[in-house]
Tab-separated table of C-alpha atoms in Angstrom:
chain	number	residue	atom	x	y	z
N	9	MET	CA	130.206	121.802	139.287
N	10	ARG	CA	128.017	122.845	141.826
N	11	GLY	CA	130.183	120.883	144.853
N	12	ALA	CA	133.498	121.915	143.703
N	13	ARG	CA	132.595	125.356	143.572
N	14	LEU	CA	131.594	124.924	147.136
N	15	ALA	CA	134.156	123.111	148.608
N	16	ILE	CA	136.336	126.190	147.427
N	17	LEU	CA	134.420	128.357	149.004
N	18	ILE	CA	133.939	125.783	152.440
N	19	ILE	CA	138.627	125.567	151.601
N	20	LEU	CA	138.291	129.264	151.394
N	21	LEU	CA	137.232	130.255	154.139
N	22	GLY	CA	138.800	127.249	155.969
N	23	LEU	CA	142.453	128.943	155.352
N	24	ALA	CA	140.382	131.925	155.994
N	25	GLY	CA	139.663	130.836	159.613
N	26	ALA	CA	142.829	128.746	160.479
N	27	GLY	CA	144.867	132.529	159.459
N	28	PHE	CA	143.039	134.517	161.996
N	29	GLN	CA	142.900	131.897	164.231
N	30	ALA	CA	146.514	131.630	164.441
N	31	GLY	CA	147.386	135.194	163.982
N	32	LEU	CA	148.607	135.362	161.022
N	33	VAL	CA	145.617	137.351	159.628
N	34	SER	CA	145.019	140.404	161.899
N	35	LYS	CA	141.495	141.363	162.908
N	36	ALA	CA	142.206	145.129	161.102
N	37	GLY	CA	144.400	143.623	158.091
N	38	LEU	CA	141.195	141.314	156.838
N	39	GLY	CA	139.477	144.707	157.973
N	40	THR	CA	141.732	146.523	155.576
N	41	TRP	CA	141.986	143.651	152.582
N	42	VAL	CA	137.790	143.319	151.890
N	43	ALA	CA	137.876	147.263	152.392
N	44	ALA	CA	140.824	147.339	149.110
N	45	LEU	CA	139.293	144.499	147.439
N	46	LEU	CA	135.168	146.218	147.370
N	47	THR	CA	136.933	149.491	146.425
N	48	LEU	CA	138.527	147.899	143.505
N	49	ALA	CA	135.247	145.875	142.908
N	50	ILE	CA	133.589	149.564	142.683
N	51	PHE	CA	135.755	151.382	140.914
N	52	SER	CA	135.764	148.706	137.725
N	53	PHE	CA	132.937	150.314	136.747
N	54	LEU	CA	134.103	152.860	135.543
N	55	TYR	CA	135.735	150.788	132.980
N	56	ARG	CA	131.883	149.946	132.121
N	57	ASP	CA	129.349	147.074	134.431
N	58	ASN	CA	130.509	143.496	134.791
N	59	PRO	CA	130.422	141.124	137.331
N	60	VAL	CA	132.525	142.120	139.792
N	61	TYR	CA	131.245	145.331	139.910
N	62	LYS	CA	127.196	144.009	140.015
N	63	LEU	CA	128.651	141.635	143.053
N	64	ALA	CA	130.064	144.770	145.100
N	65	GLU	CA	126.732	146.744	144.275
N	66	HIS	CA	124.202	143.827	145.553
N	67	ILE	CA	125.925	143.194	148.411
N	68	PHE	CA	126.858	147.133	149.649
N	69	ILE	CA	122.916	146.989	149.202
N	70	GLY	CA	122.538	143.418	150.750
N	71	ILE	CA	124.214	145.262	153.790
N	72	ALA	CA	123.046	148.664	152.822
N	73	ALA	CA	119.650	146.443	154.571
N	74	GLY	CA	120.843	144.672	157.263
N	75	TYR	CA	122.130	147.548	158.493
N	76	PHE	CA	118.937	149.754	159.296
N	77	VAL	CA	117.319	147.201	160.422
N	78	ALA	CA	119.166	146.266	163.131
N	79	LEU	CA	120.062	150.043	164.103
N	80	GLU	CA	116.360	150.359	164.252
N	81	TYR	CA	115.781	147.661	166.107
N	82	TRP	CA	117.963	148.766	168.661
N	83	ASN	CA	118.030	152.130	168.498
N	84	VAL	CA	113.946	152.555	168.273
N	85	PHE	CA	112.283	148.946	168.455
N	86	LEU	CA	113.453	148.174	171.764
N	87	PRO	CA	114.176	151.606	173.667
N	88	ASN	CA	110.467	152.941	172.156
N	89	LEU	CA	108.559	149.596	171.942
N	90	TRP	CA	109.370	146.518	173.462
N	91	LYS	CA	110.979	147.251	176.311
N	92	PRO	CA	108.123	149.606	177.595
N	93	LEU	CA	105.798	147.052	176.693
N	94	VAL	CA	107.141	144.141	178.825
N	95	ALA	CA	108.213	146.149	181.519
N	96	GLY	CA	104.994	144.776	183.586
N	97	LEU	CA	107.011	141.290	182.829
N	98	GLU	CA	109.293	141.737	185.932
N	99	HIS	CA	106.795	142.484	189.096
N	100	ILE	CA	105.577	138.813	188.236
N	101	GLU	CA	106.781	137.147	191.244
N	102	TYR	CA	105.033	139.727	193.216
N	103	SER	CA	101.834	139.502	191.086
N	104	PRO	CA	99.628	136.188	189.701
N	105	LEU	CA	99.284	137.804	186.759
N	106	PRO	CA	101.536	140.289	184.618
N	107	HIS	CA	100.555	143.982	184.476
N	108	PHE	CA	101.754	145.812	181.324
N	109	PRO	CA	101.886	149.014	182.919
N	110	ASN	CA	102.441	150.188	178.380
N	111	MET	CA	99.681	149.062	177.393
N	112	ILE	CA	98.879	151.734	175.073
N	113	LEU	CA	102.015	151.201	172.872
N	114	LEU	CA	99.837	148.199	172.206
N	115	ILE	CA	98.573	151.068	169.073
N	116	PRO	CA	101.123	151.368	167.472
N	117	PHE	CA	102.572	147.894	167.530
N	118	ALA	CA	99.246	146.564	165.465
N	119	LEU	CA	99.547	149.461	163.420
N	120	GLY	CA	103.507	148.985	162.762
N	121	ILE	CA	102.406	144.837	162.064
N	122	LEU	CA	99.344	146.363	160.106
N	123	LEU	CA	101.645	147.453	157.352
N	124	PHE	CA	102.076	144.112	156.515
N	125	THR	CA	99.248	143.413	155.320
N	126	ARG	CA	100.186	144.508	151.800
N	127	PHE	CA	101.852	140.830	150.951
N	128	PHE	CA	98.058	140.179	151.252
N	129	PRO	CA	96.621	141.897	148.456
N	130	ARG	CA	92.712	140.808	150.665
N	131	VAL	CA	93.727	142.227	153.677
N	132	ALA	CA	96.263	145.186	151.818
N	133	TRP	CA	93.907	147.642	152.695
N	134	LEU	CA	94.395	147.230	156.711
N	135	SER	CA	97.513	148.726	156.062
N	136	ARG	CA	95.988	151.746	154.742
N	137	TRP	CA	94.875	153.400	158.594
N	138	SER	CA	98.900	152.305	159.879
N	139	MET	CA	99.695	154.876	156.314
N	140	ALA	CA	97.553	157.481	157.491
N	141	ALA	CA	99.678	157.654	160.992
N	142	MET	CA	101.984	157.509	159.571
N	143	ILE	CA	101.479	160.938	156.728
N	144	GLY	CA	99.463	162.701	159.135
N	145	SER	CA	101.214	162.733	161.900
N	146	TYR	CA	104.257	163.373	160.171
N	147	SER	CA	102.648	166.193	157.536
N	148	GLY	CA	102.022	167.887	160.860
N	149	LEU	CA	105.304	167.590	161.839
N	150	ALA	CA	106.217	169.212	158.227
N	151	ILE	CA	103.784	171.817	158.829
N	152	ILE	CA	105.974	172.962	162.330
N	153	GLY	CA	108.811	172.277	161.202
N	154	ALA	CA	108.516	174.569	157.861
N	155	LEU	CA	107.361	177.539	159.741
N	156	GLN	CA	109.877	177.881	161.988
N	157	GLY	CA	112.853	176.382	160.564
N	158	ASP	CA	111.983	177.724	157.511
N	159	LEU	CA	109.958	179.604	156.345
N	160	VAL	CA	109.816	182.443	159.271
N	161	ALA	CA	113.602	182.316	159.847
N	162	GLN	CA	114.722	182.265	156.272
N	163	ILE	CA	112.702	185.818	156.057
N	164	ARG	CA	113.088	186.758	159.278
N	165	ALA	CA	116.991	186.275	158.197
N	166	ASN	CA	116.735	188.334	155.190
N	167	MET	CA	115.200	191.633	157.221
N	168	VAL	CA	118.824	193.713	156.689
N	169	PRO	CA	118.874	196.727	156.582
N	170	LEU	CA	120.354	198.053	153.015
N	171	TYR	CA	123.959	199.283	154.180
N	172	SER	CA	125.897	199.165	157.784
N	173	ARG	CA	127.795	201.733	158.318
N	174	GLU	CA	130.456	198.913	158.864
N	175	ALA	CA	130.639	198.026	155.362
N	176	LEU	CA	131.041	202.101	154.515
N	177	THR	CA	134.171	201.569	156.235
N	178	ALA	CA	135.377	198.586	154.786
N	179	PHE	CA	137.221	200.176	151.708
N	180	GLY	CA	141.046	199.553	152.854
N	181	ASN	CA	143.508	202.002	150.929
N	182	ASP	CA	146.316	199.538	150.459
N	183	GLY	CA	144.593	198.387	146.920
N	184	THR	CA	143.058	197.498	143.806
N	185	GLU	CA	142.171	194.119	146.239
N	186	SER	CA	140.760	195.942	149.303
N	187	LEU	CA	138.537	197.865	146.559
N	188	LEU	CA	136.949	195.452	145.187
N	189	PHE	CA	136.251	193.491	148.950
N	190	GLY	CA	134.880	196.128	150.716
N	191	LEU	CA	132.929	197.090	147.375
N	192	LEU	CA	131.711	193.239	148.012
N	193	GLU	CA	130.802	194.184	151.248
N	194	LEU	CA	128.997	197.430	150.481
N	195	LEU	CA	126.852	195.246	148.132
N	196	ARG	CA	126.522	191.610	150.221
N	197	ASN	CA	123.295	193.946	151.237
N	198	PRO	CA	121.764	195.220	148.438
N	199	LEU	CA	121.932	191.994	146.818
N	200	ILE	CA	120.787	189.477	149.077
N	201	ILE	CA	117.072	191.937	149.167
N	202	VAL	CA	117.191	191.775	145.901
N	203	GLY	CA	118.746	188.359	144.905
N	204	LEU	CA	116.209	187.217	147.397
N	205	LEU	CA	112.993	188.868	146.021
N	206	THR	CA	114.149	188.367	142.389
N	207	THR	CA	114.337	185.088	142.852
N	208	LEU	CA	111.157	184.220	144.130
N	209	ILE	CA	109.741	186.831	141.320
N	210	TYR	CA	110.626	183.390	139.314
N	211	PHE	CA	108.653	181.370	140.583
N	212	PHE	CA	105.389	183.632	140.809
N	213	PHE	CA	103.698	182.068	137.639
N	214	SER	CA	100.359	183.478	138.454
N	215	ARG	CA	101.153	185.697	135.792
N	216	GLU	CA	103.269	185.837	132.712
N	217	HIS	CA	106.294	187.030	133.022
N	218	LYS	CA	107.229	190.251	131.213
N	219	GLY	CA	107.894	193.340	131.059
N	220	GLY	CA	109.005	194.664	134.080
N	221	LEU	CA	108.317	191.637	135.989
N	222	GLY	CA	110.367	188.859	133.317
N	223	VAL	CA	113.508	191.371	133.887
N	224	ALA	CA	113.222	190.026	137.259
N	225	ALA	CA	112.336	187.213	136.959
N	226	LYS	CA	115.671	187.097	134.631
N	227	ILE	CA	117.774	188.931	136.676
N	228	GLY	CA	116.313	185.770	139.939
N	229	ILE	CA	116.881	183.428	137.114
N	230	TRP	CA	120.933	184.747	137.146
N	231	PHE	CA	120.324	184.202	140.976
N	232	LEU	CA	120.028	181.070	140.578
N	233	MET	CA	122.230	180.587	138.034
N	234	ILE	CA	124.926	181.459	140.807
N	235	SER	CA	123.308	179.038	143.517
N	236	PHE	CA	123.598	175.748	140.952
N	237	GLY	CA	127.059	176.965	140.061
N	238	ALA	CA	128.883	177.351	143.564
N	239	SER	CA	126.620	174.119	144.869
N	240	PHE	CA	128.128	172.010	142.027
N	241	GLY	CA	131.886	173.399	142.593
N	242	TYR	CA	131.242	172.453	145.830
N	243	THR	CA	129.751	169.235	144.862
N	244	VAL	CA	133.090	169.046	142.366
N	245	MET	CA	135.608	169.096	145.313
N	246	SER	CA	133.598	166.852	148.123
N	247	ARG	CA	133.291	164.434	145.377
N	248	VAL	CA	137.520	164.987	144.575
N	249	SER	CA	138.078	164.638	147.756
N	250	LEU	CA	136.180	161.372	148.703
N	251	LEU	CA	138.410	160.182	145.113
N	252	ILE	CA	141.822	161.320	147.302
N	253	GLY	CA	140.546	159.564	150.326
N	254	ARG	CA	140.217	156.600	148.307
N	255	LEU	CA	143.159	156.603	146.607
N	256	HIS	CA	144.609	157.338	149.397
N	257	PHE	CA	143.400	154.238	151.643
N	258	LEU	CA	144.928	152.007	148.820
N	259	LEU	CA	147.965	152.667	148.291
N	260	SER	CA	148.752	154.354	151.917
N	261	ASP	CA	146.308	151.292	154.349
N	262	TRP	CA	146.758	148.404	151.475
N	263	LEU	CA	150.298	148.996	149.694
N	264	GLY	CA	151.806	151.128	151.986
N	265	ILE	CA	153.342	153.007	149.351
N	266	VAL	CA	152.821	155.738	150.607
N	267	ARG	CA	153.739	157.199	153.476
R	20	MET	CA	86.231	151.923	156.167
R	21	LYS	CA	89.199	151.407	153.267
R	22	ASN	CA	88.787	155.092	153.141
R	23	GLU	CA	86.792	157.516	155.555
R	24	VAL	CA	89.368	155.328	158.857
R	25	PRO	CA	92.958	156.514	157.294
R	26	VAL	CA	91.831	159.851	156.628
R	27	VAL	CA	90.235	160.644	159.996
R	28	VAL	CA	93.302	158.621	161.310
R	29	ALA	CA	95.637	160.852	159.444
R	30	PHE	CA	92.444	164.141	160.279
R	31	PHE	CA	93.412	163.511	163.739
R	32	THR	CA	96.936	162.457	164.195
R	33	GLY	CA	98.068	166.165	161.315
R	34	MET	CA	95.690	167.950	163.708
R	35	LEU	CA	97.395	167.279	167.400
R	36	MET	CA	101.143	167.652	165.797
R	37	VAL	CA	100.060	171.109	164.583
R	38	VAL	CA	97.670	171.689	167.232
R	39	SER	CA	100.573	170.697	169.961
R	40	LEU	CA	102.903	173.920	168.433
R	41	PHE	CA	100.197	177.378	168.819
R	42	ILE	CA	98.157	175.566	172.067
R	43	PRO	CA	101.268	174.620	174.344
R	44	HIS	CA	99.163	172.818	177.317
R	45	PRO	CA	99.475	169.559	178.982
R	46	VAL	CA	95.998	169.244	177.635
R	47	VAL	CA	97.137	169.208	174.069
R	48	SER	CA	101.790	168.625	173.636
R	49	THR	CA	100.988	165.016	175.479
R	50	PRO	CA	98.991	163.077	173.280
R	51	ALA	CA	100.741	165.084	170.936
R	52	SER	CA	104.569	163.272	172.165
R	53	VAL	CA	102.534	160.149	172.940
R	54	VAL	CA	101.388	159.953	168.867
R	55	ARG	CA	104.505	161.674	167.905
R	56	GLN	CA	106.679	158.380	169.268
R	57	TRP	CA	104.138	156.297	167.838
R	58	ALA	CA	104.986	157.652	164.618
R	59	ILE	CA	107.872	156.484	164.994
R	60	ILE	CA	107.694	153.758	165.977
R	61	ILE	CA	104.443	152.765	163.155
R	62	THR	CA	108.179	154.188	160.056
R	63	ALA	CA	110.509	151.264	162.139
R	64	PHE	CA	107.926	148.864	160.696
R	65	ALA	CA	107.991	150.809	158.178
R	66	TYR	CA	111.628	150.232	156.617
R	67	VAL	CA	111.792	146.884	157.699
R	68	LEU	CA	109.035	146.728	155.073
R	69	GLY	CA	110.847	147.525	152.490
R	70	VAL	CA	113.412	145.290	153.545
R	71	ALA	CA	111.328	142.217	153.799
R	72	ASN	CA	109.702	143.631	150.415
R	73	ILE	CA	113.560	144.029	148.929
R	74	ALA	CA	114.617	140.079	149.959
R	75	ARG	CA	110.904	139.473	148.697
R	76	ILE	CA	111.603	140.485	145.923
R	77	SER	CA	114.796	139.009	145.209
R	78	LEU	CA	113.965	135.702	147.120
R	79	HIS	CA	111.438	135.747	143.928
R	80	ASN	CA	113.832	136.296	141.046
R	81	VAL	CA	116.532	133.796	143.137
R	82	LYS	CA	113.595	131.045	142.846
R	83	ARG	CA	113.252	131.545	139.341
R	84	ARG	CA	116.739	131.804	138.026
R	85	GLN	CA	115.823	134.748	136.415
R	86	ARG	CA	118.804	136.696	134.952
R	87	ASP	CA	120.899	138.278	137.226
R	88	TRP	CA	119.626	135.878	139.722
R	89	GLN	CA	122.886	135.285	141.752
R	90	TYR	CA	123.915	139.319	142.096
R	91	LYS	CA	120.018	138.499	144.243
R	92	ALA	CA	121.279	135.569	146.082
R	93	ALA	CA	124.631	137.639	147.279
R	94	LEU	CA	121.070	140.469	148.162
R	95	VAL	CA	119.476	138.396	149.736
R	96	PHE	CA	122.395	136.621	151.708
R	97	ALA	CA	124.478	140.108	153.281
R	98	LEU	CA	121.226	140.921	154.275
R	99	ALA	CA	120.937	138.209	156.003
R	100	THR	CA	123.839	137.777	157.338
R	101	MET	CA	124.251	141.277	158.150
R	102	ALA	CA	120.087	142.009	159.655
R	103	THR	CA	121.319	138.398	161.872
R	104	ILE	CA	124.008	139.642	163.983
R	105	GLY	CA	123.276	142.985	163.975
R	106	ILE	CA	120.042	141.466	166.161
R	107	ALA	CA	122.070	139.004	167.609
R	108	LEU	CA	125.302	140.062	168.509
R	109	GLY	CA	124.726	143.918	169.067
R	110	ILE	CA	126.117	147.298	167.057
R	111	GLU	CA	128.890	148.217	169.810
R	112	SER	CA	131.877	149.481	168.078
R	113	GLY	CA	135.138	146.721	168.206
R	114	GLY	CA	132.237	144.541	168.047
R	115	VAL	CA	131.427	142.090	164.314
R	116	PHE	CA	128.947	144.887	163.134
R	117	ASP	CA	131.078	147.133	163.474
R	118	TRP	CA	134.187	145.744	161.555
R	119	ILE	CA	131.299	145.135	158.637
R	120	TYR	CA	130.408	147.896	158.978
R	121	LEU	CA	134.202	150.309	158.358
R	122	ASN	CA	135.212	147.580	156.599
R	123	MET	CA	132.740	147.223	153.960
R	124	TYR	CA	129.718	149.283	154.466
R	125	VAL	CA	131.418	152.772	154.277
R	126	PRO	CA	134.528	152.411	151.842
R	127	MET	CA	131.949	150.324	148.576
R	128	GLN	CA	129.715	153.848	149.933
R	129	ALA	CA	132.561	156.178	149.530
R	130	THR	CA	133.893	154.924	147.019
R	131	MET	CA	130.454	154.171	145.338
R	132	PHE	CA	130.444	158.522	145.727
R	133	SER	CA	133.833	159.469	144.461
R	134	LEU	CA	133.127	157.580	141.613
R	135	LEU	CA	131.264	160.746	140.417
R	136	ALA	CA	134.952	162.813	139.607
R	137	PHE	CA	135.071	160.831	137.119
R	138	TYR	CA	130.399	161.509	135.129
R	139	ILE	CA	130.602	164.907	136.996
R	140	ALA	CA	133.379	166.277	134.621
R	141	SER	CA	131.419	164.706	131.335
R	142	ALA	CA	128.728	166.875	132.756
R	143	ALA	CA	130.036	169.616	133.395
R	144	TYR	CA	131.925	170.412	129.909
R	145	ARG	CA	128.058	169.707	129.413
R	146	ALA	CA	126.992	172.331	131.756
R	147	PHE	CA	129.607	174.814	131.542
R	148	ARG	CA	129.582	176.117	127.372
R	149	ALA	CA	129.051	179.167	128.405
R	150	ARG	CA	126.766	179.606	125.559
R	151	SER	CA	124.439	182.176	127.597
R	152	PRO	CA	124.485	184.304	129.767
R	153	GLU	CA	123.045	182.286	132.741
R	154	ALA	CA	125.144	179.711	131.470
R	155	THR	CA	128.026	181.906	132.234
R	156	PHE	CA	127.373	183.155	135.108
R	157	LEU	CA	127.453	179.470	136.183
R	158	LEU	CA	130.711	178.221	134.548
R	159	VAL	CA	132.092	181.474	136.607
R	160	THR	CA	130.857	180.289	140.203
R	161	ALA	CA	131.299	177.472	140.367
R	162	ALA	CA	136.064	177.477	138.657
R	163	ILE	CA	135.674	180.937	141.024
R	164	VAL	CA	134.488	178.094	144.524
R	165	MET	CA	136.385	175.013	142.867
R	166	LEU	CA	139.631	177.328	142.994
R	167	GLY	CA	138.360	179.025	146.542
R	168	ARG	CA	138.521	175.854	148.571
R	169	VAL	CA	141.975	174.139	146.564
R	170	PRO	CA	145.677	176.074	148.092
R	171	ILE	CA	146.537	176.931	144.155
R	172	GLY	CA	142.922	178.263	144.025
R	173	GLU	CA	144.857	181.142	146.898
R	174	LYS	CA	148.447	180.577	145.072
R	175	ILE	CA	146.629	182.226	141.774
R	176	TRP	CA	144.768	184.640	143.760
R	177	SER	CA	145.040	185.660	147.151
R	178	GLY	CA	141.320	186.807	147.041
R	179	PHE	CA	139.473	184.058	145.893
R	180	PRO	CA	139.082	182.224	149.358
R	181	GLY	CA	137.934	185.588	150.223
R	182	LEU	CA	135.545	185.701	147.108
R	183	THR	CA	134.079	182.738	147.527
R	184	GLU	CA	132.816	182.906	151.381
R	185	TRP	CA	131.786	186.350	149.842
R	186	ILE	CA	129.517	184.273	146.772
R	187	MET	CA	128.351	181.478	149.064
R	188	GLU	CA	127.272	184.224	152.124
R	189	VAL	CA	125.155	186.545	149.355
R	190	PRO	CA	124.074	185.492	145.765
R	191	ASN	CA	124.187	181.933	146.859
R	192	MET	CA	122.278	182.913	150.194
R	193	ALA	CA	119.458	184.561	149.112
R	194	ALA	CA	119.123	182.615	145.707
R	195	LYS	CA	119.266	179.640	148.584
R	196	ARG	CA	117.133	181.927	150.192
R	197	GLY	CA	114.486	181.999	147.397
R	198	ILE	CA	114.196	177.887	146.766
R	199	MET	CA	113.524	177.530	151.089
R	200	ILE	CA	110.887	179.747	151.084
R	201	GLY	CA	109.369	177.894	148.047
R	202	ALA	CA	109.528	175.140	149.272
R	203	ALA	CA	108.171	175.848	152.948
R	204	LEU	CA	105.167	177.660	151.658
R	205	GLY	CA	104.589	173.855	149.572
R	206	ALA	CA	105.598	171.606	152.422
R	207	ILE	CA	103.280	173.417	153.967
R	208	SER	CA	100.187	173.542	151.613
R	209	THR	CA	100.850	170.312	150.633
R	210	GLY	CA	100.620	168.881	154.390
R	211	LEU	CA	97.192	171.022	155.030
R	212	LYS	CA	96.517	168.802	151.907
R	213	MET	CA	97.451	165.914	153.620
R	214	ILE	CA	96.167	166.421	156.888
R	215	LEU	CA	92.366	167.842	155.212
R	216	GLY	CA	92.574	164.831	152.670
R	217	LEU	CA	91.986	166.671	149.939
R	218	GLU	CA	95.675	163.858	148.859
R	219	ARG	CA	94.554	160.912	149.082
R	220	SER	CA	96.791	159.149	146.909
R	221	TYR	CA	98.850	158.084	150.321
R	222	LEU	CA	95.937	155.367	150.142
R	223	GLY	CA	96.915	153.165	146.336
R	224	GLY	CA	93.747	152.356	144.335
R	225	ASP	CA	91.157	150.725	144.753
């Protein structure tokens, strides 16, 4: 049984190879077919969890993992570690002994290798040194990033006047719609200030949300709900847009029904 | 050695990053940039460690013929093929690696995300039942944002795109800023706890 399956697989691969070689199947055409079949395999989950979907799902995980390994190899390992480390070997003809100008890079190389001690329980603790170097560096970078990018920048962006002259003159006199948008423009800055303050009060858990604090926290929840609703609407639109894209690919690129 | 050295390493690497912000002198910024490069290199190894762990667990599953071992075999085959092709043949556009990326990875990823369009409908039904003022805010905002982003919305009322823009720029922005400021404070305090050795969960057991 296993031999028969293997034979069928070899025949199919041979046919595909022969077709490819003879120009019967173009590289682009084969790509469209593969993409279409994998798309249908993933869509089959809409019926229920099934072997075809599971196979596609596992292939996807494998490809994604392999993709990132190759990416790390070319974008990080070679340019940042390997090439600088062996650069000294280029001068071997001028010197009896190769010299390594970036010997210090042996430290991150060793720390990287030490990570793999996690596979050996007796020496697994050695991987903590590498983890510590990583966690320490990224914690420091996270502090700087959060300070500069989020905390200070967001507080500064919220330092706005309660109203602006432009907002006062934004009222048009050509109908209800213009009046509505004029009013909304007038409310822009006050709502941004109130929204931020009440949202922060909602996240302040050191005191019970009662009285004035409770009212402010309640208003904060309303702002949060508006934000979640907006995010939800955006997510729905992006997913539907992706779905339209996949259906268009199947009907246009693959089947050629839609032009 | 097991606990003290990692805490000291985390303290020095973390403090170096923080201090380099406040003292922009080569005495501090040069070692800081070196350590930053080291962190990038170690992170690359960590990626490979994660992938090696997936392969190890999957191969263990295949060897013992455990449940769904056939799929695990497909996973390992796909992983090994993609990694080998990428490392051996390169990742330039137009190559085999690029072909697999464009015709297998991208369509599957897009389709997986597009599946959510179906499930989000049932989630919306549960979330959007206007049983309280909060749920009503959620429902109305989501409806306006969706209508403001499609041509039919503009056909119904020409003000929908403008109203959507206002919602995104005013109440949505105000709440997002609150969340971002809270998250930044959380990130800073967690980072400091890590650097000062008060938070050691990354060391694991023992």
